Amino acid sequence: MRLIMLGAPGAGKGTQAKKLSDKYNIPKISTGDILREAVQQGTELGIKARTFMDSGQLVPDDVVIGIVEDRLKWDDCRNGWILDGFPRTLQQAYALDRMLERIKMSVDYVFNLEVDEDEIIKRLSGRRSCESCQTAYHIHFNLPKKKGICNSCGGRLIQRSDDREETVSERLKVYKERTEPLINYYMEQGLLKKIDSNEDINKIFEKICSYM
Ligand code: AP5
Ligand code: MG
Ligand code: ZN
């Protein structure tokens, strides 16, 4: 199964991708997670990506396309994958199509998580993420079992630096300009499934799973 999660910042792409990854035993590939890890480790990639991320801008296409191209070659991708946060521009979508053409594979579904903007703001402002494995929690909607501690790995929960108010509005603007056109792109290919995501996490998950 090869899936793409589309949706605005804070729509719940990562949350649903993690649940799908656990249920279907296929990797969740999040370009945001990969980039944040690189920033944390201070690698060359991280140093390059940081200023873009902290200002709510997209990291240049050639950089993220390279990341995904490498990652899709890993052994664990043989039975499928879930892309979370990629593609995010038409150039990235074209690049993905070319990669898949080369290995004679195709995408099964593109899930577009639709969430109202006021709900998005609530989700982002209350998000806390695990410092080690990046699992997302929420101070009201998705509490960890133990306060401040990740259920999956015991890591510390922190607020992402790009979840500050000014950065959030920039991310939403960039989303509308650069990423929203992908909705049409995938609709025209008959791959898009719209998921009304103004609901609780498990309801959304059920809706997504009903397509598999
Ligand atoms: P990235 O990490 O991908 O951020 P994003 O797209 O802005 O999306 P988020 O991770 O903020 O939201 P999400 O949809 O995953 O929501 P989540 O499940 O956490 O990218 C960050 C940056 O990296 C970009 O700005 C860019 O600079 C760079 N980058 C990454 N990919 C790139 C690319 N392809 N090209 C160029 N640059 C790239 O949920 C949010 C919160 O809501 C959580 O607290 C969660 O617990 C809660 N929640 C989830 N679902 C529900 C629900 N149903 N009800 C209530 N609360 C919920
Ligand atoms: Mg995410
Ligand atoms: Zn963790």
Coordinates of N, CA and C and ligand atoms in Angstrom, one line a residue:
M1 N 0.8 -1.2 0.0 CA 0.0 0.0 0.0 C 0.9 1.3 0.0
R2 N 0.6 2.2 -1.0 CA 1.4 3.4 -1.0 C 0.4 4.6 -0.9
L3 N 0.6 5.3 0.2 CA -0.3 6.3 0.6 C 0.3 7.7 0.7
I4 N -0.4 8.7 0.4 CA 0.1 10.1 0.7 C -0.9 10.8 1.6
M5 N -0.4 11.5 2.6 CA -1.3 12.3 3.5 C -1.1 13.7 3.1
L6 N -2.2 14.3 2.7 CA -2.2 15.8 2.4 C -3.0 16.5 3.4
G7 N -2.7 17.8 3.6 CA -3.5 18.6 4.5 C -2.7 19.7 5.1
A8 N -3.4 20.7 5.6 CA -2.7 21.9 6.1 C -1.8 21.5 7.3
P9 N -0.9 22.4 7.7 CA -0.2 22.2 8.9 C -1.2 22.0 10.1
G10 N -0.9 21.0 10.9 CA -1.7 20.7 12.1 C -3.0 20.0 11.8
A11 N -3.2 19.6 10.5 CA -4.5 18.9 10.2 C -4.5 17.5 10.8
G12 N -3.4 16.9 11.1 CA -3.3 15.6 11.7 C -2.7 14.5 10.8
K13 N -1.9 15.0 9.9 CA -1.2 14.0 8.9 C -0.3 13.1 9.7
G14 N 0.5 13.6 10.6 CA 1.4 12.8 11.3 C 0.7 11.8 12.2
T15 N -0.3 12.3 12.9 CA -1.1 11.5 13.8 C -1.7 10.3 13.1
Q16 N -2.3 10.5 12.0 CA -3.0 9.4 11.2 C -1.9 8.5 10.6
A17 N -0.9 9.1 10.1 CA 0.2 8.3 9.4 C 0.8 7.3 10.4
K18 N 1.0 7.8 11.7 CA 1.5 6.9 12.7 C 0.6 5.7 12.9
K19 N -0.7 6.0 13.0 CA -1.7 4.9 13.3 C -1.7 3.9 12.1
L20 N -1.6 4.5 10.9 CA -1.7 3.6 9.7 C -0.4 2.8 9.7
S21 N 0.7 3.4 10.0 CA 2.0 2.7 10.0 C 2.0 1.5 11.0
D22 N 1.4 1.7 12.2 CA 1.3 0.7 13.2 C 0.4 -0.4 12.7
K23 N -0.8 -0.1 12.1 CA -1.8 -1.1 11.8 C -1.3 -1.9 10.6
Y24 N -0.7 -1.2 9.5 CA -0.4 -1.9 8.3 C 1.0 -2.3 8.2
N25 N 1.8 -1.9 9.2 CA 3.2 -2.3 9.2 C 4.0 -1.9 8.0
I26 N 3.8 -0.6 7.6 CA 4.5 0.0 6.6 C 5.1 1.3 7.1
P27 N 6.3 1.8 6.6 CA 6.9 2.9 7.3 C 6.2 4.2 7.0
K28 N 6.2 5.1 8.0 CA 5.7 6.5 7.8 C 6.9 7.3 7.5
I29 N 6.9 8.0 6.3 CA 8.0 8.8 5.9 C 7.6 10.2 6.0
S30 N 8.1 10.9 7.0 CA 7.8 12.3 7.2 C 9.0 13.2 6.9
T31 N 8.9 14.0 5.9 CA 10.0 14.9 5.6 C 10.2 15.9 6.7
G32 N 9.2 16.3 7.4 CA 9.3 17.2 8.5 C 10.1 16.5 9.6
D33 N 9.8 15.3 10.0 CA 10.5 14.6 11.0 C 12.0 14.4 10.6
I34 N 12.2 14.0 9.4 CA 13.6 13.8 8.9 C 14.4 15.1 9.0
L35 N 13.8 16.2 8.6 CA 14.5 17.5 8.7 C 14.7 17.9 10.1
R36 N 13.7 17.8 11.0 CA 13.9 18.2 12.4 C 15.0 17.3 13.0
E37 N 15.1 16.1 12.7 CA 16.2 15.2 13.2 C 17.5 15.8 12.8
A38 N 17.6 16.2 11.5 CA 18.9 16.7 11.0 C 19.2 18.0 11.7
V39 N 18.2 18.8 12.0 CA 18.5 20.1 12.7 C 19.0 19.8 14.1
Q40 N 18.4 18.8 14.8 CA 18.8 18.4 16.1 C 20.2 17.9 16.2
Q41 N 20.6 17.2 15.1 CA 21.9 16.6 15.1 C 22.9 17.5 14.5
G42 N 22.5 18.7 14.0 CA 23.4 19.7 13.5 C 24.2 19.2 12.2
T43 N 23.6 18.4 11.4 CA 24.2 17.9 10.2 C 24.2 19.1 9.2
E44 N 24.8 18.8 8.1 CA 24.9 19.8 7.0 C 23.5 20.1 6.5
L45 N 22.7 19.0 6.4 CA 21.3 19.2 6.0 C 20.5 20.0 7.0
G46 N 20.7 19.7 8.2 CA 20.0 20.4 9.3 C 20.3 21.9 9.3
I47 N 21.6 22.2 9.1 CA 22.0 23.7 9.1 C 21.4 24.4 7.9
K48 N 21.3 23.7 6.8 CA 20.7 24.3 5.6 C 19.2 24.5 5.8
A49 N 18.5 23.5 6.5 CA 17.0 23.5 6.6 C 16.5 24.4 7.6
R50 N 17.3 24.6 8.7 CA 16.8 25.3 9.9 C 16.1 26.7 9.6
T51 N 16.8 27.5 8.9 CA 16.3 28.9 8.7 C 14.9 28.9 8.0
F52 N 14.8 28.0 7.0 CA 13.6 27.8 6.3 C 12.5 27.4 7.3
M53 N 12.8 26.4 8.0 CA 11.7 25.8 8.9 C 11.3 26.8 10.0
D54 N 12.3 27.5 10.6 CA 11.9 28.4 11.7 C 11.2 29.6 11.2
S55 N 11.3 29.9 9.9 CA 10.5 31.0 9.4 C 9.2 30.6 8.7
G56 N 8.9 29.3 8.7 CA 7.7 28.8 8.2 C 7.7 28.6 6.7
Q57 N 8.9 28.7 6.1 CA 9.0 28.6 4.6 C 9.3 27.1 4.3
L58 N 9.1 26.8 3.0 CA 9.5 25.4 2.6 C 11.0 25.3 2.4
V59 N 11.5 24.2 2.7 CA 12.9 23.8 2.3 C 12.9 23.6 0.8
P60 N 14.0 24.0 0.1 CA 14.0 23.9 -1.3 C 13.7 22.5 -1.9
D61 N 13.0 22.5 -3.0 CA 12.5 21.3 -3.6 C 13.6 20.2 -3.8
D62 N 14.8 20.7 -4.3 CA 15.8 19.7 -4.6 C 16.3 18.9 -3.4
V63 N 16.3 19.7 -2.3 CA 16.8 19.1 -1.0 C 15.8 18.0 -0.5
V64 N 14.5 18.3 -0.5 CA 13.5 17.3 0.0 C 13.3 16.2 -1.0
I65 N 13.4 16.5 -2.3 CA 13.2 15.4 -3.2 C 14.4 14.4 -3.1
G66 N 15.6 14.9 -2.9 CA 16.7 14.0 -2.6 C 16.5 13.1 -1.4
I67 N 16.0 13.7 -0.4 CA 15.7 13.0 0.9 C 14.8 11.8 0.6
V68 N 13.7 12.1 -0.1 CA 12.6 11.1 -0.3 C 13.2 10.0 -1.3
E69 N 13.9 10.4 -2.3 CA 14.4 9.5 -3.2 C 15.3 8.4 -2.5
D70 N 16.1 8.9 -1.6 CA 17.0 8.0 -0.9 C 16.2 7.1 0.1
R71 N 15.2 7.7 0.7 CA 14.5 7.0 1.8 C 13.6 5.8 1.1
L72 N 13.1 6.1 -0.1 CA 12.2 5.1 -0.7 C 13.0 3.9 -1.2
K73 N 14.3 4.0 -1.1 CA 15.2 2.8 -1.5 C 15.4 1.9 -0.4
W74 N 15.0 2.3 0.8 CA 15.3 1.4 2.0 C 14.4 0.1 1.8
D75 N 15.0 -1.0 2.4 CA 14.3 -2.3 2.4 C 12.9 -2.3 2.9
D76 N 12.7 -1.5 4.0 CA 11.3 -1.5 4.6 C 10.2 -0.9 3.7
C77 N 10.6 -0.4 2.6 CA 9.6 0.2 1.7 C 9.1 -0.7 0.7
R78 N 9.5 -2.0 0.7 CA 9.1 -3.0 -0.3 C 7.6 -3.2 -0.3
N79 N 7.0 -3.2 0.9 CA 5.5 -3.5 0.9 C 4.7 -2.2 0.9
G80 N 5.3 -1.1 0.8 CA 4.6 0.2 0.8 C 5.1 1.2 1.7
W81 N 4.4 2.3 1.8 CA 4.8 3.4 2.6 C 3.7 4.4 2.8
I82 N 3.9 5.3 3.7 CA 2.9 6.4 3.9 C 3.8 7.7 3.9
L83 N 3.5 8.6 2.9 CA 4.3 9.8 2.9 C 3.5 10.9 3.6
D84 N 4.2 11.5 4.6 CA 3.5 12.5 5.5 C 4.3 13.8 5.3
G85 N 3.7 14.8 4.6 CA 4.3 16.1 4.4 C 5.1 16.2 3.1
F86 N 5.0 15.2 2.3 CA 5.6 15.2 1.0 C 4.7 14.4 0.0
P87 N 4.4 14.9 -1.2 CA 4.9 16.1 -1.8 C 4.1 17.3 -1.3
R88 N 4.7 18.5 -1.4 CA 4.1 19.7 -0.9 C 4.2 20.9 -1.9
T89 N 4.7 20.6 -3.1 CA 4.7 21.5 -4.2 C 4.4 20.7 -5.4
L90 N 4.0 21.3 -6.5 CA 3.8 20.6 -7.7 C 5.1 20.0 -8.2
Q91 N 6.2 20.7 -8.1 CA 7.5 20.2 -8.5 C 7.8 18.9 -7.8
Q92 N 7.5 18.8 -6.5 CA 7.7 17.6 -5.7 C 6.8 16.5 -6.2
A93 N 5.6 16.8 -6.5 CA 4.7 15.8 -7.0 C 5.1 15.2 -8.3
Y94 N 5.6 16.1 -9.2 CA 6.2 15.6 -10.5 C 7.4 14.7 -10.3
A95 N 8.2 15.1 -9.4 CA 9.4 14.3 -9.1 C 9.0 12.9 -8.5
L96 N 8.0 12.9 -7.6 CA 7.6 11.6 -7.1 C 7.0 10.7 -8.2
D97 N 6.3 11.3 -9.1 CA 5.7 10.5 -10.2 C 6.9 9.9 -11.1
R98 N 7.9 10.7 -11.3 CA 9.0 10.2 -12.1 C 9.7 9.0 -11.3
M99 N 9.9 9.2 -10.0 CA 10.6 8.2 -9.2 C 9.7 6.9 -9.3
L100 N 8.4 7.0 -9.2 CA 7.6 5.8 -9.2 C 7.5 5.1 -10.6
E101 N 7.5 6.0 -11.6 CA 7.5 5.4 -12.9 C 8.8 4.6 -13.2
R102 N 9.9 5.0 -12.7 CA 11.1 4.3 -12.8 C 11.1 2.9 -12.2
I103 N 10.4 2.8 -11.1 CA 10.3 1.5 -10.4 C 9.0 0.8 -10.7
K104 N 8.2 1.3 -11.6 CA 6.9 0.7 -12.0 C 6.0 0.5 -10.9
M105 N 5.8 1.6 -10.1 CA 4.9 1.5 -9.0 C 4.0 2.7 -9.1
S106 N 2.9 2.7 -8.3 CA 2.0 3.8 -8.3 C 1.4 4.0 -6.9
V107 N 0.9 5.2 -6.7 CA 0.2 5.6 -5.4 C -1.2 5.0 -5.4
D108 N -1.6 4.4 -4.3 CA -3.0 3.9 -4.2 C -4.0 5.0 -3.8
Y109 N -3.7 5.7 -2.7 CA -4.6 6.8 -2.3 C -3.9 8.0 -1.8
V110 N -4.5 9.1 -2.0 CA -4.1 10.4 -1.4 C -5.2 10.9 -0.5
F111 N -4.9 10.9 0.8 CA -6.0 11.3 1.7 C -5.8 12.8 2.0
N112 N -6.8 13.6 1.7 CA -6.7 15.0 2.1 C -7.5 15.2 3.4
L113 N -6.8 15.6 4.4 CA -7.4 15.8 5.7 C -7.9 17.3 5.7
E114 N -9.3 17.4 5.7 CA -9.9 18.7 5.7 C -10.3 19.2 7.1
V115 N -9.7 20.3 7.5 CA -10.0 20.8 8.9 C -10.2 22.3 8.8
D116 N -11.2 22.8 9.6 CA -11.4 24.3 9.6 C -10.2 25.0 10.2
E117 N -10.0 26.3 9.8 CA -8.8 27.0 10.2 C -8.8 27.2 11.7
D118 N -9.9 27.5 12.3 CA -9.9 27.8 13.8 C -9.5 26.5 14.6
E119 N -9.9 25.4 14.1 CA -9.6 24.1 14.7 C -8.1 23.8 14.5
I120 N -7.5 24.2 13.3 CA -6.1 24.0 13.1 C -5.3 24.8 14.1
I121 N -5.7 26.0 14.3 CA -5.0 26.9 15.3 C -5.0 26.2 16.6
K122 N -6.1 25.7 17.1 CA -6.2 25.0 18.4 C -5.2 23.8 18.4
R123 N -5.2 23.0 17.3 CA -4.4 21.8 17.3 C -2.9 22.2 17.4
L124 N -2.5 23.2 16.6 CA -1.1 23.6 16.6 C -0.6 24.2 17.9
S125 N -1.5 25.1 18.5 CA -1.1 25.8 19.7 C -1.0 24.9 20.9
G126 N -1.7 23.8 20.9 CA -1.6 22.9 22.0 C -0.8 21.6 21.8
R127 N -0.1 21.6 20.6 CA 0.7 20.4 20.3 C 1.9 20.3 21.2
R128 N 2.3 19.1 21.6 CA 3.5 18.8 22.2 C 4.1 17.6 21.5
S129 N 5.4 17.6 21.2 CA 6.0 16.5 20.4 C 7.1 15.9 21.2
C130 N 7.3 14.6 21.0 CA 8.4 13.9 21.6 C 9.7 14.3 21.1
E131 N 10.6 14.6 21.9 CA 11.9 15.1 21.5 C 12.7 14.0 20.8
S132 N 12.4 12.7 21.2 CA 13.2 11.6 20.6 C 12.5 11.1 19.4
C133 N 11.2 10.7 19.5 CA 10.6 10.0 18.3 C 9.6 10.8 17.6
Q134 N 9.4 12.0 18.0 CA 8.5 13.0 17.3 C 7.0 12.7 17.3
T135 N 6.6 11.7 18.1 CA 5.1 11.5 18.2 C 4.5 12.7 18.7
A136 N 3.3 13.1 18.2 CA 2.6 14.3 18.6 C 1.5 14.0 19.6
Y137 N 1.4 14.9 20.6 CA 0.4 14.8 21.6 C -0.3 16.2 21.6
H138 N -1.3 16.3 22.5 CA -2.0 17.6 22.6 C -2.4 17.9 24.0
I139 N -2.3 19.1 24.5 CA -2.5 19.4 25.9 C -4.0 19.2 26.3
H140 N -4.9 19.2 25.3 CA -6.3 19.0 25.6 C -6.9 17.7 24.8
F141 N -6.5 17.6 23.6 CA -7.2 16.6 22.7 C -6.5 15.2 22.7
N142 N -5.2 15.1 23.1 CA -4.5 13.9 22.9 C -3.4 13.8 24.0
L143 N -3.8 13.5 25.2 CA -2.9 13.5 26.3 C -2.0 12.3 26.4
P144 N -0.8 12.4 26.8 CA 0.1 11.2 27.0 C -0.4 10.6 28.3
K145 N -0.1 9.3 28.5 CA -0.5 8.6 29.8 C 0.2 9.3 31.0
K146 N 1.4 9.7 30.8 CA 2.1 10.4 31.9 C 2.5 11.8 31.5
K147 N 2.2 12.8 32.2 CA 2.3 14.2 31.8 C 3.8 14.5 31.4
G148 N 3.9 15.0 30.2 CA 5.2 15.5 29.7 C 6.1 14.4 29.2
I149 N 5.6 13.1 29.1 CA 6.4 12.0 28.8 C 5.7 11.2 27.6
C150 N 6.5 10.8 26.6 CA 6.0 10.1 25.4 C 5.6 8.7 25.8
N151 N 4.4 8.3 25.4 CA 3.9 6.9 25.6 C 4.8 5.9 24.9
S152 N 5.2 6.2 23.6 CA 5.9 5.2 22.8 C 7.4 5.0 23.3
C153 N 8.1 6.0 23.7 CA 9.5 5.8 24.0 C 10.0 6.4 25.3
G154 N 9.1 7.1 26.0 CA 9.6 7.7 27.3 C 10.3 9.0 27.2
G155 N 10.4 9.5 25.9 CA 11.1 10.8 25.7 C 10.3 12.0 26.3
R156 N 11.0 13.1 26.3 CA 10.4 14.3 26.9 C 9.6 15.0 25.8
L157 N 8.4 15.6 26.2 CA 7.6 16.3 25.3 C 7.9 17.8 25.3
I158 N 8.1 18.3 24.1 CA 8.4 19.7 23.9 C 7.5 20.4 22.9
Q159 N 7.6 21.7 22.9 CA 6.8 22.4 21.8 C 7.7 22.7 20.6
R160 N 7.2 22.4 19.5 CA 8.0 22.6 18.3 C 8.3 24.1 18.1
S161 N 9.5 24.5 17.6 CA 9.8 25.9 17.5 C 9.0 26.6 16.4
D162 N 8.5 25.8 15.5 CA 7.6 26.5 14.4 C 6.2 26.5 14.8
D163 N 5.8 26.1 16.0 CA 4.4 26.3 16.4 C 4.1 27.6 17.1
R164 N 5.1 28.5 17.1 CA 4.8 29.9 17.6 C 3.8 30.5 16.7
E165 N 3.0 31.5 17.3 CA 1.9 32.1 16.5 C 2.3 32.7 15.2
E166 N 3.4 33.5 15.2 CA 3.8 34.2 13.9 C 4.2 33.2 12.9
T167 N 4.9 32.1 13.3 CA 5.3 31.1 12.3 C 4.1 30.3 11.8
V168 N 3.2 30.1 12.6 CA 2.0 29.3 12.2 C 1.3 30.0 11.1
S169 N 1.1 31.3 11.2 CA 0.3 32.0 10.1 C 1.1 32.0 8.8
E170 N 2.4 32.1 8.9 CA 3.3 32.0 7.7 C 3.1 30.6 7.1
R171 N 3.2 29.6 7.9 CA 3.0 28.2 7.4 C 1.7 28.0 6.7
L172 N 0.6 28.6 7.3 CA -0.7 28.4 6.6 C -0.7 29.1 5.3
K173 N -0.1 30.3 5.2 CA 0.0 31.1 4.0 C 0.7 30.3 2.9
V174 N 1.9 29.8 3.3 CA 2.7 29.0 2.4 C 1.9 27.7 1.9
Y175 N 1.2 27.1 2.8 CA 0.4 25.9 2.5 C -0.6 26.3 1.4
K176 N -1.3 27.4 1.5 CA -2.3 27.8 0.6 C -1.7 28.1 -0.8
E177 N -0.5 28.7 -0.8 CA 0.1 29.1 -2.1 C 0.7 27.9 -2.8
R178 N 1.4 27.1 -2.0 CA 2.3 26.1 -2.7 C 1.7 24.7 -2.6
T179 N 0.9 24.3 -1.6 CA 0.5 22.9 -1.4 C -0.9 22.7 -1.9
E180 N -1.8 23.7 -1.6 CA -3.2 23.4 -2.0 C -3.4 23.0 -3.5
P181 N -2.6 23.5 -4.4 CA -2.8 23.1 -5.8 C -2.7 21.6 -6.0
L182 N -2.0 20.9 -5.0 CA -1.9 19.4 -5.2 C -3.2 18.7 -5.0
I183 N -4.2 19.4 -4.4 CA -5.5 18.7 -4.2 C -6.1 18.5 -5.6
N184 N -6.1 19.5 -6.5 CA -6.6 19.3 -7.8 C -5.7 18.3 -8.6
Y185 N -4.4 18.4 -8.5 CA -3.5 17.5 -9.2 C -3.9 16.1 -9.0
Y186 N -4.1 15.7 -7.7 CA -4.5 14.3 -7.4 C -5.9 14.0 -7.6
M187 N -6.8 15.0 -7.6 CA -8.2 14.8 -7.9 C -8.3 14.4 -9.4
E188 N -7.6 15.1 -10.2 CA -7.6 14.8 -11.7 C -7.1 13.4 -12.0
Q189 N -6.2 12.9 -11.1 CA -5.7 11.5 -11.3 C -6.6 10.5 -10.7
G190 N -7.7 10.9 -10.1 CA -8.6 10.0 -9.4 C -8.1 9.3 -8.2
L191 N -7.1 9.9 -7.6 CA -6.5 9.3 -6.4 C -7.0 9.9 -5.1
L192 N -7.6 11.1 -5.2 CA -7.9 11.9 -3.9 C -9.1 11.4 -3.2
K193 N -8.9 11.2 -1.9 CA -10.0 10.9 -1.0 C -10.1 12.0 0.0
K194 N -11.2 12.7 0.0 CA -11.4 13.8 1.0 C -11.9 13.2 2.3
I195 N -11.2 13.6 3.4 CA -11.6 13.1 4.7 C -12.0 14.3 5.6
D196 N -13.2 14.5 5.9 CA -13.6 15.5 6.8 C -13.0 15.2 8.2
S197 N -12.0 16.1 8.6 CA -11.2 15.8 9.8 C -11.5 16.7 10.9
N198 N -12.7 17.3 11.0 CA -13.0 18.1 12.2 C -13.7 17.1 13.2
E199 N -13.0 16.0 13.4 CA -13.6 15.0 14.3 C -12.5 14.4 15.2
D200 N -12.9 13.5 16.0 CA -11.8 13.0 16.9 C -10.9 12.0 16.1
I201 N -9.7 11.8 16.7 CA -8.7 11.1 16.0 C -9.1 9.7 15.5
N202 N -9.9 8.9 16.4 CA -10.2 7.6 16.0 C -11.3 7.5 15.0
K203 N -12.2 8.5 15.0 CA -13.2 8.5 13.9 C -12.6 8.7 12.5
I204 N -11.6 9.7 12.5 CA -10.9 9.9 11.2 C -10.2 8.7 10.8
F205 N -9.5 8.0 11.7 CA -8.8 6.8 11.4 C -9.7 5.7 10.8
E206 N -10.9 5.6 11.4 CA -11.9 4.6 10.8 C -12.2 4.9 9.4
K207 N -12.5 6.3 9.2 CA -12.8 6.7 7.8 C -11.7 6.3 6.8
I208 N -10.5 6.6 7.2 CA -9.4 6.3 6.3 C -9.3 4.8 6.1
C209 N -9.4 4.0 7.1 CA -9.2 2.6 7.0 C -10.3 1.9 6.2
S210 N -11.5 2.6 6.1 CA -12.6 2.0 5.3 C -12.2 2.0 3.8
Y211 N -11.2 2.7 3.4 CA -10.8 2.6 2.0 C -9.8 1.4 1.7
M212 N -9.2 0.9 2.8 CA -8.2 -0.1 2.5 C -8.7 -1.5 2.3
Ligands
AP5_1 P1 6.0 19.3 8.9 O1 6.6 18.7 10.1 O2 5.5 18.4 7.8 O3 4.8 20.2 9.4 P2 3.4 20.6 8.8 O4 3.0 20.2 7.4 O5 3.2 22.0 9.1 O6 2.4 19.7 9.6 P3 2.4 19.4 11.1 O7 3.4 18.4 11.4 O8 2.5 20.7 11.8 O9 0.9 18.9 11.3 P4 0.3 17.4 11.1 O10 -0.7 17.5 10.0 O11 1.3 16.4 11.0 O12 -0.5 17.3 12.5 P5 -0.3 16.5 13.8 O13 -0.7 15.0 13.5 O14 1.0 16.7 14.4 O15 6.9 20.3 8.3 C1 7.6 21.3 9.0 C2 8.5 22.1 8.2 O16 9.5 21.3 7.5 C3 7.9 22.9 7.0 O17 7.3 24.1 7.4 C4 9.0 23.0 6.0 O18 9.9 24.1 6.4 C5 9.8 21.7 6.2 N1 9.3 20.7 5.3 C6 8.7 19.5 5.6 N2 8.4 18.8 4.5 C7 8.7 19.5 3.5 C8 8.6 19.4 2.1 N3 8.0 18.3 1.5 N4 9.0 20.4 1.3 C9 9.6 21.5 1.8 N5 9.7 21.7 3.1 C10 9.3 20.7 3.9 O19 -1.5 17.1 14.7 C11 -1.4 18.4 15.2 C12 -1.9 18.5 16.6 O20 -3.3 18.2 16.7 C13 -1.2 17.5 17.6 O21 -1.1 18.1 18.8 C14 -2.2 16.3 17.6 O22 -2.2 15.6 18.9 C15 -3.6 17.0 17.5 N6 -4.6 16.3 16.7 C16 -4.4 15.5 15.7 N7 -5.6 15.0 15.2 C17 -6.5 15.6 16.0 C18 -8.0 15.5 16.1 N8 -8.6 14.7 15.2 N9 -8.6 16.2 17.0 C19 -7.9 16.9 17.9 N10 -6.6 17.1 17.9 C20 -5.9 16.4 17.0
MG2 MG 3.4 16.4 11.1
ZN3 ZN 8.7 9.3 21.8

